[in-house]
GROMACS .gro file of C-alpha atoms in nm:
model
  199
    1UNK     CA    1   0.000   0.000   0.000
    2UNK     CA    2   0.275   0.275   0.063
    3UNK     CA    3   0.462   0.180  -0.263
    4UNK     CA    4   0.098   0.238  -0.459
    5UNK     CA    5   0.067   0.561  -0.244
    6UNK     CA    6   0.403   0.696  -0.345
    7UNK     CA    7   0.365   0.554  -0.719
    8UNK     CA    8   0.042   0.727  -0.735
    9UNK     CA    9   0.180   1.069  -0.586
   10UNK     CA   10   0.467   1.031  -0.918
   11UNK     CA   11   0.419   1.228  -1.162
   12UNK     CA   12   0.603   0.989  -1.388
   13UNK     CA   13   0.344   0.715  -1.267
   14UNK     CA   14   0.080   0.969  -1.377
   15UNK     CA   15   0.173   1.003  -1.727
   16UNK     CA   16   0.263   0.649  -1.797
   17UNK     CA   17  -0.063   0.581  -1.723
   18UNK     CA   18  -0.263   0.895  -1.899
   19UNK     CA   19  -0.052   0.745  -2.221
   20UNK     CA   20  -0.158   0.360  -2.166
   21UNK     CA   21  -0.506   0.453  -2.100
   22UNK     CA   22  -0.510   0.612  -2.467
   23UNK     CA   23  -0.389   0.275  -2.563
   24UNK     CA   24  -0.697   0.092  -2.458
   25UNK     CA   25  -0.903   0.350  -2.572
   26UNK     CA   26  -0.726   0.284  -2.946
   27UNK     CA   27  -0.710  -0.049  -2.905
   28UNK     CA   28  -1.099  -0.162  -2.811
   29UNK     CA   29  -1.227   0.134  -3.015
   30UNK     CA   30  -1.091  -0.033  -3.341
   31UNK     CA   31  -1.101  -0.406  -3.241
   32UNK     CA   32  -1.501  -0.316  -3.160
   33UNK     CA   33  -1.573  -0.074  -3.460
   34UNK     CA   34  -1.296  -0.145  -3.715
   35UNK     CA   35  -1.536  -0.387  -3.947
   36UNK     CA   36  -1.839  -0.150  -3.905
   37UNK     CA   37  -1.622   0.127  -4.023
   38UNK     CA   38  -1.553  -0.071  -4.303
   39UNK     CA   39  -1.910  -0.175  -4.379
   40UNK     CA   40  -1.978   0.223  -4.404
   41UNK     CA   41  -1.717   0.245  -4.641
   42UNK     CA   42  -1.934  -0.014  -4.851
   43UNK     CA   43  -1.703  -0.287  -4.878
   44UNK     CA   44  -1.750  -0.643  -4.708
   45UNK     CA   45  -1.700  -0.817  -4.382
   46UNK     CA   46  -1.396  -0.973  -4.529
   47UNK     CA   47  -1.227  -0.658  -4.559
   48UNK     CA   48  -1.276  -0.586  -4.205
   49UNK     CA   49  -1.174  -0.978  -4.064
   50UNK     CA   50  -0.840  -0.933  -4.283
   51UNK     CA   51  -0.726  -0.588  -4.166
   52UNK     CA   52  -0.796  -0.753  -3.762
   53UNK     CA   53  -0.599  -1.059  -3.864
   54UNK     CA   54  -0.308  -0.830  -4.027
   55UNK     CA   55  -0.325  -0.565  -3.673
   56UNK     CA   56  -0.279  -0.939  -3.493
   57UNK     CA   57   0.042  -1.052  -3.733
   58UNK     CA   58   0.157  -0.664  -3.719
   59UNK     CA   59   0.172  -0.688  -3.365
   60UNK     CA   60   0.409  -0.982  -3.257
   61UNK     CA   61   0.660  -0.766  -3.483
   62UNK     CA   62   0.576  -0.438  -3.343
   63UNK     CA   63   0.585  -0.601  -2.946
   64UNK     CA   64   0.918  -0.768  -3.033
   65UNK     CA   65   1.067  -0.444  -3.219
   66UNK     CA   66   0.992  -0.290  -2.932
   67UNK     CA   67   1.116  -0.504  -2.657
   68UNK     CA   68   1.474  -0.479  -2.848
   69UNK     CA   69   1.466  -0.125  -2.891
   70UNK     CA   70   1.450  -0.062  -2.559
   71UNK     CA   71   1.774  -0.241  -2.498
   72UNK     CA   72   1.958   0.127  -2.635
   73UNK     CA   73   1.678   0.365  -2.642
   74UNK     CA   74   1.489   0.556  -2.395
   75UNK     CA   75   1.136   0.391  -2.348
   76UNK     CA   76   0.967   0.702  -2.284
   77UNK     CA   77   1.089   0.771  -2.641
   78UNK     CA   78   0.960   0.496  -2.803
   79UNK     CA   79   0.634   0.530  -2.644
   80UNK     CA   80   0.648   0.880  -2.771
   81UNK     CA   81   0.683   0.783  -3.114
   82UNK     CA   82   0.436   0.473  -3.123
   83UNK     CA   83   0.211   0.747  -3.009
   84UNK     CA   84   0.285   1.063  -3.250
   85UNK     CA   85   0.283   0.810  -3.538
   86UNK     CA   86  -0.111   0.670  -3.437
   87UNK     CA   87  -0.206   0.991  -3.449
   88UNK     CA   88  -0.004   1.050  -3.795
   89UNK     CA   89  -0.140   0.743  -3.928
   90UNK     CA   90  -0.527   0.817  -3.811
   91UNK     CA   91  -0.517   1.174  -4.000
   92UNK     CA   92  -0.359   0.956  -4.336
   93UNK     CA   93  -0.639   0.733  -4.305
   94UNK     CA   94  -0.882   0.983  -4.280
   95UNK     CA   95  -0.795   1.143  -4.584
   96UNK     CA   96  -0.696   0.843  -4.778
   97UNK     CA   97  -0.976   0.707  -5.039
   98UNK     CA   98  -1.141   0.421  -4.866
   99UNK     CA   99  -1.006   0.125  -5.073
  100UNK     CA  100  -0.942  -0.259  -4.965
  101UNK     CA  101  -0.568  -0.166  -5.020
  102UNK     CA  102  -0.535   0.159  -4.751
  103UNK     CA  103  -0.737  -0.050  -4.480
  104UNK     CA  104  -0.497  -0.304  -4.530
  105UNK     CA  105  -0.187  -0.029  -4.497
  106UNK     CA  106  -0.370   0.095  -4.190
  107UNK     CA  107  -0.388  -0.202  -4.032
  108UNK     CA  108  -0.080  -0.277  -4.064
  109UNK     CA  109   0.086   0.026  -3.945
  110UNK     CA  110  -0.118   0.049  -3.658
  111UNK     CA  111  -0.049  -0.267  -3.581
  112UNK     CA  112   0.338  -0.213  -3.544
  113UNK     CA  113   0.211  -0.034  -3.250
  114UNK     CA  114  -0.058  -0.179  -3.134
  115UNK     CA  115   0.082  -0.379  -2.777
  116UNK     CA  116   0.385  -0.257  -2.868
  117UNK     CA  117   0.360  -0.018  -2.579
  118UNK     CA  118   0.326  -0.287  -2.361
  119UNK     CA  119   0.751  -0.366  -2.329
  120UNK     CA  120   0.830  -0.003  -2.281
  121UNK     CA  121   0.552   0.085  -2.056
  122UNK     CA  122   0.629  -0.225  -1.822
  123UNK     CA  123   1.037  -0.136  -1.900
  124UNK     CA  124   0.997   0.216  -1.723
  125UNK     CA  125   0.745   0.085  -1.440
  126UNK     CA  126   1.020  -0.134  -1.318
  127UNK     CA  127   1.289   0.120  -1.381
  128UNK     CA  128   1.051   0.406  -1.184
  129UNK     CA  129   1.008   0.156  -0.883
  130UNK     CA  130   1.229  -0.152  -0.925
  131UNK     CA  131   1.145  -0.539  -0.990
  132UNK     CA  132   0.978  -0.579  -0.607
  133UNK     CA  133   0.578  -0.394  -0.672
  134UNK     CA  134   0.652  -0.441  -1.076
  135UNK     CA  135   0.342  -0.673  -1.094
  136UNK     CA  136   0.131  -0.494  -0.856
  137UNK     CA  137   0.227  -0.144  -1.020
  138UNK     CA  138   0.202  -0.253  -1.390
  139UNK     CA  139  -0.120  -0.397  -1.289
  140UNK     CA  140  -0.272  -0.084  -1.213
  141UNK     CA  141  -0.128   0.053  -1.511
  142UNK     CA  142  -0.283  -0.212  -1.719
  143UNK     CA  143  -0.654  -0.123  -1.521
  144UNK     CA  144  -0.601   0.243  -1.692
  145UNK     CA  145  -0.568   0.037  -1.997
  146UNK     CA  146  -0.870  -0.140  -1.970
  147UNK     CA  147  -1.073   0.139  -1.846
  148UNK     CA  148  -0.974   0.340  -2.173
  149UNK     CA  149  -1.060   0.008  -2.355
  150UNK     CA  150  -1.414   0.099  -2.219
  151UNK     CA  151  -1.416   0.398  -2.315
  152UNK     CA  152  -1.306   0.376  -2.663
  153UNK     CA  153  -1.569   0.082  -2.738
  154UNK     CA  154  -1.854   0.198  -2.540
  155UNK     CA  155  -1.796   0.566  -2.722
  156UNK     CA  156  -1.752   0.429  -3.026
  157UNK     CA  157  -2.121   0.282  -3.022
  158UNK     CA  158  -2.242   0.601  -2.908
  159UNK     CA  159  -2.100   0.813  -3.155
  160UNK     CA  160  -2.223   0.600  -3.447
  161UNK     CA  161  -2.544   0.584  -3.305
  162UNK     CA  162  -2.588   0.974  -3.302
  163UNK     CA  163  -2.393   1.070  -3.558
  164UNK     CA  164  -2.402   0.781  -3.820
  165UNK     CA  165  -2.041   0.763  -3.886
  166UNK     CA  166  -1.688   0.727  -3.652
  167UNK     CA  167  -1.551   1.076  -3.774
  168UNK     CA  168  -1.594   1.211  -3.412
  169UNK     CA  169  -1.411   0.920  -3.271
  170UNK     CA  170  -1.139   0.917  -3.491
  171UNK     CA  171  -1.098   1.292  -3.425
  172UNK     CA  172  -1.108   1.168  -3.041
  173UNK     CA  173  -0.831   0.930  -3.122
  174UNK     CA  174  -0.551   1.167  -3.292
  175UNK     CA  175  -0.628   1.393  -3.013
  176UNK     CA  176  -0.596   1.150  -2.742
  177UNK     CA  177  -0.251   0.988  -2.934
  178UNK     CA  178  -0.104   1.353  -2.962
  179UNK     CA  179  -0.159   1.384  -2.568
  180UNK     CA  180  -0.034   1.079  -2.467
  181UNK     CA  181   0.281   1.138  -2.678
  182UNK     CA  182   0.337   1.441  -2.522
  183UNK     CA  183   0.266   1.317  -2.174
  184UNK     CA  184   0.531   1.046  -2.171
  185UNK     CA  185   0.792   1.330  -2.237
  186UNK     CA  186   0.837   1.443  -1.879
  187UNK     CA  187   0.841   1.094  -1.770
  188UNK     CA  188   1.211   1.117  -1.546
  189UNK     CA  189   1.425   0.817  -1.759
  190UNK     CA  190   1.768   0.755  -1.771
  191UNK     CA  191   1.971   0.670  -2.101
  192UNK     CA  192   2.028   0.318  -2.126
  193UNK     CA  193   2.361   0.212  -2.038
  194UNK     CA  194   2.557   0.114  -2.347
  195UNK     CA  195   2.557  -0.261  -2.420
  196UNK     CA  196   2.909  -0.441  -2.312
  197UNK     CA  197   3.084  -0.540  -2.618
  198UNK     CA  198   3.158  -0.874  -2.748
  199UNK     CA  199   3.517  -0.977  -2.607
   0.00000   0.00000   0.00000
């Protein structure tokens, strides 16, 4: 209980979080409302079942890309970037004709970063506070996760129901992105000690 007290009095603690809860708000928004977006567009179902299945295969490169990366690179960095690039991604999409091709290059992108931000964002939990309250700490970090995962599916239905369309949301999500790229810049991080040399 005092280590949550004191992790929840860190500012760092704060923003790690505010950044993974924009995660689950990405992440359930599309996995809820990606093949209904894609109905609008008039194409099929299979459209929308392929561009899940290439997020999923995106991902285990994205998640291991990640995990290395943060072996000489800052995390807060690379969460910075999976961030900024959502965002950059979500405005491309918006603009981009809706075609069976661009859904597939969206999916794919944001799919590089997709749990990607899991390795960096459990990296710098256990550098903030050390190995000891890692699960118990990450697993609060991981309930701001799934409490933006509410969000983003629960909104998503909303918004389609009184607007007819996602535009809102996807406005909500390069918003959301932008902030929590910018709030895991003040996160306190150390460089990475450079790797020892092969003798």
């Amino acid at each position: 209980r005092q280590q949550l007290g004191q992790a929840c009095r860190d500012r760092s603690y704060l923003c790690l979080n505010l950044g993974f809860f924009t995660c689950g708000f990405h992440v359930a928004f599309l996995v809820t409302h990606l093949p209904g977006e894609v109905v609008l567009c008039g194409m099929s179902a299979a459209v929308g079942a392929t561009s899940l299945a290439i997020i999923g295969i995106a991902n285990v490169f994205g998640s291991i890309a990640a995990g290395q990366l943060g072996k000489t690179q800052r995390m807060k960095m690379i969460l910075f970037w999976m961030y900024a690039s959502r965002a950059v991604a979500i405005a491309i999409y918006l603009l981009a004709p809706k075609t069976e091709l661009n859904f597939y290059i969206f999916a794919a992108v944001l799919g590089v970063t997709w749990l990607a931000t899991v390795p960096p964002t459990a990296g710098l939990v256990g550098k903030l506070f050390g190995p000891r309250y890692l699960a118990t700490l990450f697993g609060f970090t991981l309930l701001s996760h799934q409490i933006g995962g509410f969000f983003g599916a629960w909104l998503g239905g909303i918004t389609l129901d009184a607007s007819g369309s996602y535009q809102w949301m996807w406005l909500a999500d390069i918003v959301l992105a932008l902030i929590a790229a910018l709030a895991n810049l003040p996160i306190r991080e150390a460089r990475p000690a450079p790797l020892a040399k092969a003798a």
